[in-house]
mmCIF file of C-alpha atoms in Angstrom:
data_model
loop_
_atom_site.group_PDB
_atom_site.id
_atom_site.type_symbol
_atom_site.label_atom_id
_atom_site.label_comp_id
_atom_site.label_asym_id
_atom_site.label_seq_id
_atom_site.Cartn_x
_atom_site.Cartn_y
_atom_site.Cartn_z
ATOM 1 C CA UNK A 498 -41.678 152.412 -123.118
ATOM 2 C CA UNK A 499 -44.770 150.036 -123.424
ATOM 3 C CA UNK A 500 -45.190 146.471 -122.128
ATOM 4 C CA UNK A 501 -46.524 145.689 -125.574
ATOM 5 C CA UNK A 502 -43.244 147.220 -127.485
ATOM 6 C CA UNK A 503 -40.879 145.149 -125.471
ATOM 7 C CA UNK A 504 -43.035 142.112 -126.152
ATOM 8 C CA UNK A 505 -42.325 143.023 -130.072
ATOM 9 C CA UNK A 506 -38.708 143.571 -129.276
ATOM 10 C CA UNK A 507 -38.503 139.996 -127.360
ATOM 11 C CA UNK A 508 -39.774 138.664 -130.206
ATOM 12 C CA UNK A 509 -37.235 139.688 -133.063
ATOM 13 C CA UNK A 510 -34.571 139.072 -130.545
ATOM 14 C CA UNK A 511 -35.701 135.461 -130.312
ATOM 15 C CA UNK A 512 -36.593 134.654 -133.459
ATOM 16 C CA UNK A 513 -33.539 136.553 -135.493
ATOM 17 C CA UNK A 514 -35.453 138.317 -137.966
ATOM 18 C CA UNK A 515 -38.277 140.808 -138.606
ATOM 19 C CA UNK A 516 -40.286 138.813 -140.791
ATOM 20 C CA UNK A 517 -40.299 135.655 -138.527
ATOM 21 C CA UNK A 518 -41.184 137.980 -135.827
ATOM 22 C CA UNK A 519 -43.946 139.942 -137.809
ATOM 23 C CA UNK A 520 -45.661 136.472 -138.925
ATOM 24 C CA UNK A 521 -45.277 135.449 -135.151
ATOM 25 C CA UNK A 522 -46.955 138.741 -133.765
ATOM 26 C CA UNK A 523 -49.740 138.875 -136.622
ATOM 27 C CA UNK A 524 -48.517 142.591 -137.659
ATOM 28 C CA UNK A 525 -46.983 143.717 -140.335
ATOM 29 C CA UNK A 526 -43.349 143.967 -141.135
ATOM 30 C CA UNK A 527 -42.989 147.761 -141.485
ATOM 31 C CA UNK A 528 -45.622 148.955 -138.326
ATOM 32 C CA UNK A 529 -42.639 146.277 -136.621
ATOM 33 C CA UNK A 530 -39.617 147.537 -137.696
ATOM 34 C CA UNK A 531 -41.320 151.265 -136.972
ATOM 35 C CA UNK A 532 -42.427 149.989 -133.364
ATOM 36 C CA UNK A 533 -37.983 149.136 -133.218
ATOM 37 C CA UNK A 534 -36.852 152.220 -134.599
ATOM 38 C CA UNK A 535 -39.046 154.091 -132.369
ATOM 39 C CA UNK A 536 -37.753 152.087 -129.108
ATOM 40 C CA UNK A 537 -34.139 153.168 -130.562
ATOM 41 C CA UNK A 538 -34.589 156.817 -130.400
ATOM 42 C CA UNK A 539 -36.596 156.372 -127.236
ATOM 43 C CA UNK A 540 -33.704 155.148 -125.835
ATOM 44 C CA UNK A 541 -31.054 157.076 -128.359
ATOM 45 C CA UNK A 542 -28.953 153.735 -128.193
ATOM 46 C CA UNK A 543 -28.909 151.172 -131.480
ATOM 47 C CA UNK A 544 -30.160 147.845 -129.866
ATOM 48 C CA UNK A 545 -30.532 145.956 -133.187
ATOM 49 C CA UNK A 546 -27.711 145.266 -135.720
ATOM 50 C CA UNK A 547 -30.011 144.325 -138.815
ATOM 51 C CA UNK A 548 -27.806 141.526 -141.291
ATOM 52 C CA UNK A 549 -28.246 140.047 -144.790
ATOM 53 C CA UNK A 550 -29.279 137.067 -142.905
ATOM 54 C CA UNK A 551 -30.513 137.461 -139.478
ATOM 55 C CA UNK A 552 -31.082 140.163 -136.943
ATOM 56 C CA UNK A 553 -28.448 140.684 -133.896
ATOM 57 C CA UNK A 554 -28.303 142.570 -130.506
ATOM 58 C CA UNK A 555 -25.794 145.342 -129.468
ATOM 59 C CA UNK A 556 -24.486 144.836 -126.408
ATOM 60 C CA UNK A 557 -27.222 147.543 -125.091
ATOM 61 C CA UNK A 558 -29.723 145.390 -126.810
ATOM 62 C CA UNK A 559 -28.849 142.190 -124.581
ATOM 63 C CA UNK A 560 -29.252 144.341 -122.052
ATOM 64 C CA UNK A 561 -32.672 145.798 -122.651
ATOM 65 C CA UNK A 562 -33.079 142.072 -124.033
ATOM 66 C CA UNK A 563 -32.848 140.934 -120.471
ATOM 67 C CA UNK A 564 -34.749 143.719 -118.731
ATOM 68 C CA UNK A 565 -37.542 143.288 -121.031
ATOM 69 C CA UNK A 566 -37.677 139.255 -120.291
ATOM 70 C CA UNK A 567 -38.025 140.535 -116.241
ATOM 71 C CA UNK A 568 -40.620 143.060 -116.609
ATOM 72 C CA UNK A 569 -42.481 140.727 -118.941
ATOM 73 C CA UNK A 570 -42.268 137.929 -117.027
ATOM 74 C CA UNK A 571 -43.333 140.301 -113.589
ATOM 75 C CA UNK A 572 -46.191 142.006 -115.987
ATOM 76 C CA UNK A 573 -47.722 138.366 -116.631
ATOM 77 C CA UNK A 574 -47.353 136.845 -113.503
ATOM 78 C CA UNK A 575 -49.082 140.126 -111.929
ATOM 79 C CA UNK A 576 -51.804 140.037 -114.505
ATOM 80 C CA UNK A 577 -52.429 136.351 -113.745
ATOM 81 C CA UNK A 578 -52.588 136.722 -109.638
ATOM 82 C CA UNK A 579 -55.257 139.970 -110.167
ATOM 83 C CA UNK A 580 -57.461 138.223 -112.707
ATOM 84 C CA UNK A 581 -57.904 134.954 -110.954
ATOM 85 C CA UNK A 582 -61.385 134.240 -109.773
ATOM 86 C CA UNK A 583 -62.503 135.260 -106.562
ATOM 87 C CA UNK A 584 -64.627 132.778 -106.426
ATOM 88 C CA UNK A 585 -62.115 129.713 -106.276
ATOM 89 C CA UNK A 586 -59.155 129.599 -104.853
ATOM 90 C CA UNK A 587 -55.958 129.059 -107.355
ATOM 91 C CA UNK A 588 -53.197 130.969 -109.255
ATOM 92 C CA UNK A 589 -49.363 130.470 -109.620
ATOM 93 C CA UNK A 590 -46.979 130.428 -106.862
ATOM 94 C CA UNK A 591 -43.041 130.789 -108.004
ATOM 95 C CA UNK A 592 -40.242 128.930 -106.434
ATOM 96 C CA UNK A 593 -36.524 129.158 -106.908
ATOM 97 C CA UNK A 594 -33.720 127.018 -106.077
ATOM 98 C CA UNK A 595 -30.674 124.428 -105.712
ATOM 99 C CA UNK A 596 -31.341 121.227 -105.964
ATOM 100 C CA UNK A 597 -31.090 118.939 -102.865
ATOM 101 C CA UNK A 598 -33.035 116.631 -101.244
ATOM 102 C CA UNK A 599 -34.694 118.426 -99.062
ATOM 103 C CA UNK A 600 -36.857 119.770 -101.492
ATOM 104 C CA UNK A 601 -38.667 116.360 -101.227
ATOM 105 C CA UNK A 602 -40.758 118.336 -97.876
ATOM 106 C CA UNK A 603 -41.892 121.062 -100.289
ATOM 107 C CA UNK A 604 -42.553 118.924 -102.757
ATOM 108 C CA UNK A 605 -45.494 117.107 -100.050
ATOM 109 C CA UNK A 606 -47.000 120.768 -99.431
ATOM 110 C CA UNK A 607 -47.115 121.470 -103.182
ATOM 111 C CA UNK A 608 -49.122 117.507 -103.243
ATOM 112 C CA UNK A 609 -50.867 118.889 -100.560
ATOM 113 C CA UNK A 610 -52.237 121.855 -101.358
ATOM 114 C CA UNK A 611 -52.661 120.572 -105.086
ATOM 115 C CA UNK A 612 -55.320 118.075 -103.776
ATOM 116 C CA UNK A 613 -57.202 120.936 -102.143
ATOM 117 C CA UNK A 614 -56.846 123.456 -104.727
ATOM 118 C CA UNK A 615 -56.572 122.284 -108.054
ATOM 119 C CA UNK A 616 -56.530 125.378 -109.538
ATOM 120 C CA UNK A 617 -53.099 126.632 -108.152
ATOM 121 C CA UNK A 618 -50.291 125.694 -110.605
ATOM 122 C CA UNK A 619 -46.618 125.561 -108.994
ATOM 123 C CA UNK A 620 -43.544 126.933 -111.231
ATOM 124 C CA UNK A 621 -39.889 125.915 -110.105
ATOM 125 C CA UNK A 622 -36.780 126.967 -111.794
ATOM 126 C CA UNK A 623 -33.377 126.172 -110.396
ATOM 127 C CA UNK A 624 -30.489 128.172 -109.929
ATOM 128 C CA UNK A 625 -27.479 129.248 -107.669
ATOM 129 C CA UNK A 626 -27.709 131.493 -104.689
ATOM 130 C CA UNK A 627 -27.049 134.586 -106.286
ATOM 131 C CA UNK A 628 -29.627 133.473 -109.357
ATOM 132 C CA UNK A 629 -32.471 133.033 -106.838
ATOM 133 C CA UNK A 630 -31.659 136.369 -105.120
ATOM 134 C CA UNK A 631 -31.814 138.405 -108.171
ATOM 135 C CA UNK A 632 -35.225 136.935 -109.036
ATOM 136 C CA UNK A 633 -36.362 137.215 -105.140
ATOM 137 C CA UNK A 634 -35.654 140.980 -105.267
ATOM 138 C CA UNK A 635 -36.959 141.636 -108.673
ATOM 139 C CA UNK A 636 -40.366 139.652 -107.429
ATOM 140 C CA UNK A 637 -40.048 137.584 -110.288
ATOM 141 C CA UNK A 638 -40.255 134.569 -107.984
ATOM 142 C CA UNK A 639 -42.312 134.334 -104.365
ATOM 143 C CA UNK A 640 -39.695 132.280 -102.571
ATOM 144 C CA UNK A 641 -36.632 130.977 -102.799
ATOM 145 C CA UNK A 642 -34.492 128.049 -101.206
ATOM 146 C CA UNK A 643 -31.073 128.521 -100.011
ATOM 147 C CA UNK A 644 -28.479 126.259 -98.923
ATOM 148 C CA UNK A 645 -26.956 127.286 -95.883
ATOM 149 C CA UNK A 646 -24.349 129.272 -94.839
ATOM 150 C CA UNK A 647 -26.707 131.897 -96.908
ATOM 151 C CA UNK A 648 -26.728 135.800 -96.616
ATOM 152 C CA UNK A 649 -30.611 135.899 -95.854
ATOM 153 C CA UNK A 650 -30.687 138.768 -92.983
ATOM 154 C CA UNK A 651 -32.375 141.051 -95.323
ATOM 155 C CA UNK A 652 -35.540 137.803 -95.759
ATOM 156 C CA UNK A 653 -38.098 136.236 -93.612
ATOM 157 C CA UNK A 654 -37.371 133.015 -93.720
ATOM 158 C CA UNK A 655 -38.127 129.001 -92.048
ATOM 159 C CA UNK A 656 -35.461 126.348 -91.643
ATOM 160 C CA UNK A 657 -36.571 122.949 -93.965
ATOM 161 C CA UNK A 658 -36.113 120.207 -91.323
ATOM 162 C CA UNK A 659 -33.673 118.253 -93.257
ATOM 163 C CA UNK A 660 -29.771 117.672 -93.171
ATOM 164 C CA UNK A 661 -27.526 117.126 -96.321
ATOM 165 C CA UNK A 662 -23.969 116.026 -96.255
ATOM 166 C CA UNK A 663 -20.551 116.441 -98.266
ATOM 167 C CA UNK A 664 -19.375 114.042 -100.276
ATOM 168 C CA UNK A 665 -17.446 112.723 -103.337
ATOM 169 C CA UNK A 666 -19.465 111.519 -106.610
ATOM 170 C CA UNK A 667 -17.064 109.081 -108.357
ATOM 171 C CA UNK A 668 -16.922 106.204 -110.540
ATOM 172 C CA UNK A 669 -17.571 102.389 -108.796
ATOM 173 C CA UNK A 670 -14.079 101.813 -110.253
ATOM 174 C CA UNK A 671 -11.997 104.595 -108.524
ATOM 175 C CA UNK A 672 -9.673 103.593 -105.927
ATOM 176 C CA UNK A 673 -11.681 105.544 -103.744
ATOM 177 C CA UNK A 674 -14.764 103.892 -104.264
ATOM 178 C CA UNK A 675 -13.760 101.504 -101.303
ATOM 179 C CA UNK A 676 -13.046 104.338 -98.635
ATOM 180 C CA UNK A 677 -15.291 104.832 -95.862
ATOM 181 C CA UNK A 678 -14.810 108.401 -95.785
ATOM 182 C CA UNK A 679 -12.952 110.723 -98.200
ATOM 183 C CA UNK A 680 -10.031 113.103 -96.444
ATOM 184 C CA UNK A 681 -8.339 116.286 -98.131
ATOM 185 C CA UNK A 682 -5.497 114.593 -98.830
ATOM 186 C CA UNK A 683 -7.204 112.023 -101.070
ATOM 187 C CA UNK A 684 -8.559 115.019 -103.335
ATOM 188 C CA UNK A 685 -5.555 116.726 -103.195
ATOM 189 C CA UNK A 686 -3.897 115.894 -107.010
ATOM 190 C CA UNK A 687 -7.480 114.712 -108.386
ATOM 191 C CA UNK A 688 -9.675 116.366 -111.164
ATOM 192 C CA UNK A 689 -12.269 117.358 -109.169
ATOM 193 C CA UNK A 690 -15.973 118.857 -110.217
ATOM 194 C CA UNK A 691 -17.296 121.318 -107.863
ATOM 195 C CA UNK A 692 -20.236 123.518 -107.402
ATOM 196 C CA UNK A 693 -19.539 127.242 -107.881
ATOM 197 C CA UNK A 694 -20.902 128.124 -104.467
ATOM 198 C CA UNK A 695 -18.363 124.973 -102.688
ATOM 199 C CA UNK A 696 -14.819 126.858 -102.159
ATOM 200 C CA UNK A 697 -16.663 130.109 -100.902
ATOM 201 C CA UNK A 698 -18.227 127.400 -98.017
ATOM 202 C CA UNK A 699 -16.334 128.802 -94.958
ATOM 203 C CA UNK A 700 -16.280 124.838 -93.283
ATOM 204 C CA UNK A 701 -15.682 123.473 -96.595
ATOM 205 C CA UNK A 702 -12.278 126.015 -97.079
ATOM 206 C CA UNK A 703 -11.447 124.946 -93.323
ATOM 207 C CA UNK A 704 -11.615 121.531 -94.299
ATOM 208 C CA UNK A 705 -9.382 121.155 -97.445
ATOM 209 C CA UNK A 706 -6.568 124.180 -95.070
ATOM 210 C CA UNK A 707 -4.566 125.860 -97.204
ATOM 211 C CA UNK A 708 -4.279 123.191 -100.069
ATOM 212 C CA UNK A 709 -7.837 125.188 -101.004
ATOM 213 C CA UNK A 710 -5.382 126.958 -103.348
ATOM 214 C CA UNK A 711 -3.758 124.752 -105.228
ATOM 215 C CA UNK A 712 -6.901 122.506 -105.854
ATOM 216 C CA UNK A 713 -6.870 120.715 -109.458
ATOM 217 C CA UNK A 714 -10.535 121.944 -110.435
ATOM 218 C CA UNK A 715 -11.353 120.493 -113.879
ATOM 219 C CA UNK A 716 -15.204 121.890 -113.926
ATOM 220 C CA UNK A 717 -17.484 123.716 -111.919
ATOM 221 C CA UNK A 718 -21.715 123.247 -112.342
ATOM 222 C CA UNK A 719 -25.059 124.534 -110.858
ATOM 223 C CA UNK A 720 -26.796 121.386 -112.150
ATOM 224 C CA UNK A 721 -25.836 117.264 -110.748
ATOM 225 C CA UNK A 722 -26.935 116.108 -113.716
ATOM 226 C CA UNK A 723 -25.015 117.837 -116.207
ATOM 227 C CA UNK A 724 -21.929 117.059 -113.721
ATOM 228 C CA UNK A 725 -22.836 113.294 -113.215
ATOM 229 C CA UNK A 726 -22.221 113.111 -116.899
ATOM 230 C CA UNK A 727 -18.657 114.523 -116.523
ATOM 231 C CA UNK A 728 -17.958 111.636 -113.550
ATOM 232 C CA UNK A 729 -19.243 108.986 -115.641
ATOM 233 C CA UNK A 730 -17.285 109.941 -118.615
ATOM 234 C CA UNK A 731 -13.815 110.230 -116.527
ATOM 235 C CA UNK A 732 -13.609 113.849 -116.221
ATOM 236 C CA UNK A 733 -12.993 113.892 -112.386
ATOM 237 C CA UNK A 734 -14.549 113.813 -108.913
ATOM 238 C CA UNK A 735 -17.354 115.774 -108.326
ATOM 239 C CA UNK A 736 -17.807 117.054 -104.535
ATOM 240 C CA UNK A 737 -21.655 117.556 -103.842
ATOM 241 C CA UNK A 738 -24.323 116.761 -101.680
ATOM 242 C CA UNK A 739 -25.698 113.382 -100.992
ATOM 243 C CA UNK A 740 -29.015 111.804 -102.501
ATOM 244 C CA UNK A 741 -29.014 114.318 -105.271
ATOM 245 C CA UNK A 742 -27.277 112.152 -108.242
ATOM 246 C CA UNK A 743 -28.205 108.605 -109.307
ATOM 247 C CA UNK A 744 -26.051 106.437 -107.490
ATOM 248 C CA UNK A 745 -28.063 103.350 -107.507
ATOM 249 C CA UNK A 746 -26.707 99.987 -108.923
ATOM 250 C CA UNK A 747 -26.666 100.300 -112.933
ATOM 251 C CA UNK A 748 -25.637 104.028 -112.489
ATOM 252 C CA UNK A 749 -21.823 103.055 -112.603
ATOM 253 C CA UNK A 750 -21.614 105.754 -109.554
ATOM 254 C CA UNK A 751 -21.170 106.157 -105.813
ATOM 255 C CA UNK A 752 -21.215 108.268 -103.090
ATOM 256 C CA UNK A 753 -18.485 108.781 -100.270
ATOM 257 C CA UNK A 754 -19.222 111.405 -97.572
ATOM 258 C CA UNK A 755 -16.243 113.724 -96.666
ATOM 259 C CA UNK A 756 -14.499 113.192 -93.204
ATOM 260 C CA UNK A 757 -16.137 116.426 -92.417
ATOM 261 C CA UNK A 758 -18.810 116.854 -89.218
ATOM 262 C CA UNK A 759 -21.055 119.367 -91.126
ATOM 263 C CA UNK A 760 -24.537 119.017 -91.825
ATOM 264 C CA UNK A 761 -26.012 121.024 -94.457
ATOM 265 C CA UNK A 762 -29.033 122.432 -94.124
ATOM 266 C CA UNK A 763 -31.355 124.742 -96.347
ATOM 267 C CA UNK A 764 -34.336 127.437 -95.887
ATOM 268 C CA UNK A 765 -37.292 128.630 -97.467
ATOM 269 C CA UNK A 766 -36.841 132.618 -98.029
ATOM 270 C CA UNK A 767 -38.961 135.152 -98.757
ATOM 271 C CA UNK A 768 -39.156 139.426 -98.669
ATOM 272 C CA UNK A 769 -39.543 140.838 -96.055
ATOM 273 C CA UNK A 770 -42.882 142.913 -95.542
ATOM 274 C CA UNK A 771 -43.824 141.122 -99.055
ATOM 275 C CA UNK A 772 -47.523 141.033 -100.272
ATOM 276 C CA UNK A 773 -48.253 137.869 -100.968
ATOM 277 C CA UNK A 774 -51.157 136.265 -103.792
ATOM 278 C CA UNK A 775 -54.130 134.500 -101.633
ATOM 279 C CA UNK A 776 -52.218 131.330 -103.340
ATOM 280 C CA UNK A 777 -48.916 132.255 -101.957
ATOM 281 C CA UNK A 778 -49.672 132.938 -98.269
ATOM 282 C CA UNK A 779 -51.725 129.757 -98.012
ATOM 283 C CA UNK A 780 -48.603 127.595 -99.026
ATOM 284 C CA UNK A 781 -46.711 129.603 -96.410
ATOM 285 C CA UNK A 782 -49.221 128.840 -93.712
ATOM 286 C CA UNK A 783 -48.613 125.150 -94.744
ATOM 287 C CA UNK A 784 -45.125 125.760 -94.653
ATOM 288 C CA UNK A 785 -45.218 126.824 -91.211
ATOM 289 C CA UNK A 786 -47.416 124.398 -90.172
ATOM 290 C CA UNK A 787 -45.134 121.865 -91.760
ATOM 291 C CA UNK A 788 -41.653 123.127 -90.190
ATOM 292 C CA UNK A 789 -42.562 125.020 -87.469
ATOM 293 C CA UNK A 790 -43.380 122.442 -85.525
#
């Protein structure tokens, strides 16, 4: 199995046909669809279901589609880290995470560092806990954030020195809109709009008892925006963390913490005993310097 032949592969799976493909990778269309057949009986599995119209994957093909996407992806970034110049400092440091607001303090390293080293080039993607772990083990990113509680015992990792809170997202025209504080028994027959990590929060299931249950959960989302749409439109309450959607005046939304002592907090992770790019272990050092303090 080549680098180069799942590159091919990536290619028909993304652009639905051989011929697109072909035109895209500047080869022909039979030395492609030989490159395929070959992977098949490399394999001995069918990973390509060739239509009238368009090209499909087999359920083994989605999965060798996603494989191949990793080992790409680890291939180039691994190419890019031992090519760099020695002579200036730069490359590409990978960072996964949540969103909250606390990524505002790694956003001042990444201005930081950026102003001494133009040539290193940042690349975030966001994701749940269990997204950024996958990548973190696969080294397909170089750190990750977590929101706490977090399994991390198996990572390295520094505590961002920021807090977030619980609260309710709703429309300025809710009842609840004038509350000080929202209790569990004002969410109790609501729609609400929850992250997928919330009811597996330990305080959080404390907090709403035993009604936890019988909650009336019209959504769940791993991006604010996406769910601040949903609020605005009337779809329900969504429970988050503060200073993450738009709440400002025009925004038709507000924010009401929970009557819940609990301060979130979140950490940069990494692997442990993990060999890090000249790029990556400076940005730690700043990180340390940064939150360590």
């Amino acid at each position: 199995m080549e680098l180069r032949v799942l590159r091919y592969f990536l290619a028909v799976a993304r652009e639905e046909s051989i011929t697109a493909a072909a035109d895209f990778l500047h080869i022909s269309q039979p030395a492609l669809s030989r490159q395929l057949m070959d992977l098949e009986k490399e394999f001995g599995k069918t990973l390509l279901i060739r239509g009238k119209r368009r090209i499909t994957l087999t359920s083994d093909g989605q999965f060798l589609r996603k494989r191949a996407e990793e080992l790409v992806e680890l291939a180039d970034k691994t190419e890019a880290e031992m090519t760099h110049s020695d002579t200036s400092l730069g490359g590409d440091i990978y960072i996964g995470g949540g969103e909250a607001d606390a990524v505002r303090f790694i956003a001042r390293i990444v201005t930081e560092l950026r102003e001494e080293y133009s040539n290193i080039k940042f690349h975030f993607s966001s994701g749940d806990a269990e997204d950024m772990r996958e990548k973190l083990d696969k080294g397909l990113i170089d750190f990750g954030i977590f929101v706490e509680p977090a399994d991390i015992t198996k990572y390295e990792f520094i505590r961002i020195p920021a807090a977030e809170h619980w609260g309710v997202i709703m429309r300025k025209d809710s009842p609840l809109a004038q509350k000080e504080l929202i209790h569990p028994e004002d969410l109790r027959e609501l729609p609400l709009i929850i992250s997928r990590q919330t009811t597996q929060d330990k305080i959080f299931k404390n907090w709403f008892g035993k009604d936890i249950n019988r909650l009336n959960i019209a959504a769940t989302y791993n991006l604010v925006y996406n769910a601040t749409l949903l609020v605005r439109e009337g779809a329900g309450y969504m429970i988050g963390i503060d200073n993450l959607a738009d709440t400002s005046e025009k925004s038709g939304l507000c924010f009401v913490p929970l009557d819940l002592d609990y301060q979130i907090h979140l950490d940069l992770v990494w692997k442990k005993y993990q060999i890090f790019s000249r790029a990556a272990e400076l940005f730690l050092d700043k990180a340390r310097q940064a939150f360590e303090r």
